[in-house]
Short mmCIF file of C-alpha atoms in Angstrom, two decimals:
data_model
loop_
_atom_site.label_atom_id
_atom_site.label_comp_id
_atom_site.label_asym_id
_atom_site.label_seq_id
_atom_site.Cartn_x
_atom_site.Cartn_y
_atom_site.Cartn_z
CA GLN D 23 17.54 -0.90 8.10
CA VAL D 24 14.11 0.01 9.41
CA GLN D 25 12.30 -2.74 11.27
CA LEU D 26 8.93 -2.64 12.99
CA VAL D 27 7.97 -5.43 15.37
CA GLU D 28 4.45 -5.77 16.76
CA SER D 29 3.47 -7.72 19.83
CA GLY D 30 0.56 -8.09 22.21
CA GLY D 31 -2.04 -9.80 20.08
CA GLY D 32 -3.99 -12.83 21.16
CA LEU D 33 -7.38 -14.32 21.86
CA VAL D 34 -9.74 -12.29 24.02
CA GLN D 35 -13.42 -12.50 24.88
CA PRO D 36 -15.84 -9.82 23.73
CA GLY D 37 -15.63 -6.84 26.03
CA GLY D 38 -12.03 -7.58 26.88
CA SER D 39 -8.87 -5.56 26.34
CA LEU D 40 -5.51 -5.93 24.67
CA ARG D 41 -2.52 -3.66 24.35
CA LEU D 42 -0.49 -3.85 21.18
CA SER D 43 3.08 -2.59 20.91
CA CYS D 44 5.10 -1.57 17.87
CA ALA D 45 8.82 -1.32 18.51
CA ALA D 46 11.08 0.25 15.93
CA SER D 47 14.73 -0.12 15.09
CA GLY D 48 16.70 1.71 12.45
CA ILE D 49 14.53 4.78 12.79
CA ILE D 50 13.79 7.41 15.39
CA PHE D 51 10.01 7.40 15.64
CA SER D 52 9.43 10.80 17.08
CA PRO D 53 9.33 12.97 13.91
CA TYR D 54 6.99 10.67 12.01
CA VAL D 55 3.35 9.72 11.80
CA ILE D 56 2.90 6.14 12.97
CA ASP D 57 -0.24 4.25 11.98
CA TRP D 58 -1.98 1.09 13.05
CA TYR D 59 -3.83 -0.78 10.32
CA ARG D 60 -5.82 -3.96 10.43
CA GLN D 61 -6.96 -6.52 7.91
CA ALA D 62 -9.63 -9.10 8.49
CA PRO D 63 -10.00 -12.18 6.27
CA GLY D 64 -11.67 -11.28 3.00
CA LYS D 65 -11.62 -7.56 3.76
CA GLN D 66 -9.48 -4.64 2.71
CA ARG D 67 -6.85 -3.28 5.03
CA GLU D 68 -8.16 -0.34 7.00
CA LEU D 69 -6.56 2.44 8.97
CA VAL D 70 -7.37 2.09 12.65
CA ALA D 71 -5.45 4.92 14.29
CA ALA D 72 -2.60 7.34 13.69
CA ILE D 73 -0.40 9.41 15.94
CA TYR D 74 1.52 12.48 14.77
CA SER D 75 4.80 13.89 15.96
CA SER D 76 2.82 16.51 17.89
CA GLY D 77 1.00 13.78 19.76
CA SER D 78 -2.26 14.44 17.94
CA THR D 79 -4.26 11.36 17.11
CA THR D 80 -6.93 10.22 14.68
CA TYR D 81 -9.16 7.16 14.78
CA ALA D 82 -11.45 5.21 12.54
CA ASP D 83 -15.07 5.79 13.47
CA SER D 84 -15.45 2.11 14.30
CA VAL D 85 -12.91 2.31 17.15
CA LYS D 86 -13.41 5.82 18.51
CA GLY D 87 -13.91 5.80 22.25
CA ARG D 88 -12.58 2.24 22.55
CA PHE D 89 -9.02 2.36 21.20
CA THR D 90 -6.20 4.68 22.22
CA ILE D 91 -2.95 5.16 20.34
CA SER D 92 0.07 6.50 22.18
CA ARG D 93 3.80 6.73 21.78
CA ASP D 94 6.84 6.49 24.02
CA ASN D 95 9.57 8.28 22.13
CA ALA D 96 12.21 7.30 24.67
CA LYS D 97 11.47 3.64 23.93
CA ASN D 98 10.84 4.24 20.23
CA THR D 99 7.56 2.40 20.64
CA VAL D 100 3.95 3.05 19.72
CA PHE D 101 1.05 1.40 21.53
CA LEU D 102 -2.55 0.64 20.72
CA GLN D 103 -4.74 0.12 23.77
CA MET D 104 -7.90 -1.68 22.72
CA ASN D 105 -10.83 -1.82 25.13
CA SER D 106 -14.39 -3.11 24.82
CA LEU D 107 -13.29 -5.41 22.03
CA LYS D 108 -15.89 -6.79 19.65
CA PRO D 109 -15.82 -9.83 17.37
CA GLU D 110 -15.63 -7.48 14.39
CA ASP D 111 -12.27 -6.22 15.70
CA THR D 112 -10.78 -9.61 14.81
CA ALA D 113 -7.95 -9.01 12.34
CA VAL D 114 -4.21 -8.90 11.83
CA TYR D 115 -2.98 -5.58 13.19
CA SER D 116 0.13 -3.98 11.70
CA CYS D 117 2.00 -0.80 12.38
CA HIS D 118 3.26 1.38 9.57
CA VAL D 119 5.51 4.35 8.92
CA LEU D 120 6.18 6.29 5.74
CA LEU D 121 9.82 7.31 5.66
CA ARG D 122 11.25 9.21 2.72
CA ALA D 123 8.55 7.87 0.38
CA VAL D 124 9.12 4.27 1.49
CA HIS D 125 6.40 2.37 3.34
CA TYR D 126 7.55 0.20 6.21
CA TRP D 127 5.33 -2.41 7.81
CA GLY D 128 5.66 -4.77 10.70
CA GLN D 129 4.88 -8.46 10.35
CA GLY D 130 1.53 -8.02 12.06
CA THR D 131 -0.02 -9.49 15.18
CA GLN D 132 -3.27 -11.48 15.23
CA VAL D 133 -6.13 -10.26 17.38
CA THR D 134 -9.05 -12.63 17.77
CA VAL D 135 -12.15 -11.60 19.69
CA SER D 136 -14.34 -14.59 20.40
CA SER D 137 -16.21 -16.28 23.19
#
């Protein structure tokens, strides 16, 4: 059974940094695209970043230059380094993988950016 477990969220002041982790079991991450999404209260879920099996990455315009997605295939883990955080980055962040037409999501981790 595929399971994704996020960690690393928390409360941080504007301008601060957090590093989120997404650890997988039941799946070998390396051949798949792994995404980070976020959802703020009252807003639609949005794609934040994606990393491909080649190591290529894509980012939402709102986080370009501030967030970095990476993967450690040996640890079957994907990371999201978030720098220069802003209050509008406050949301529940979830990792996602599409595997054989089935969407798998983690439980999410709360990120709150506030002074």
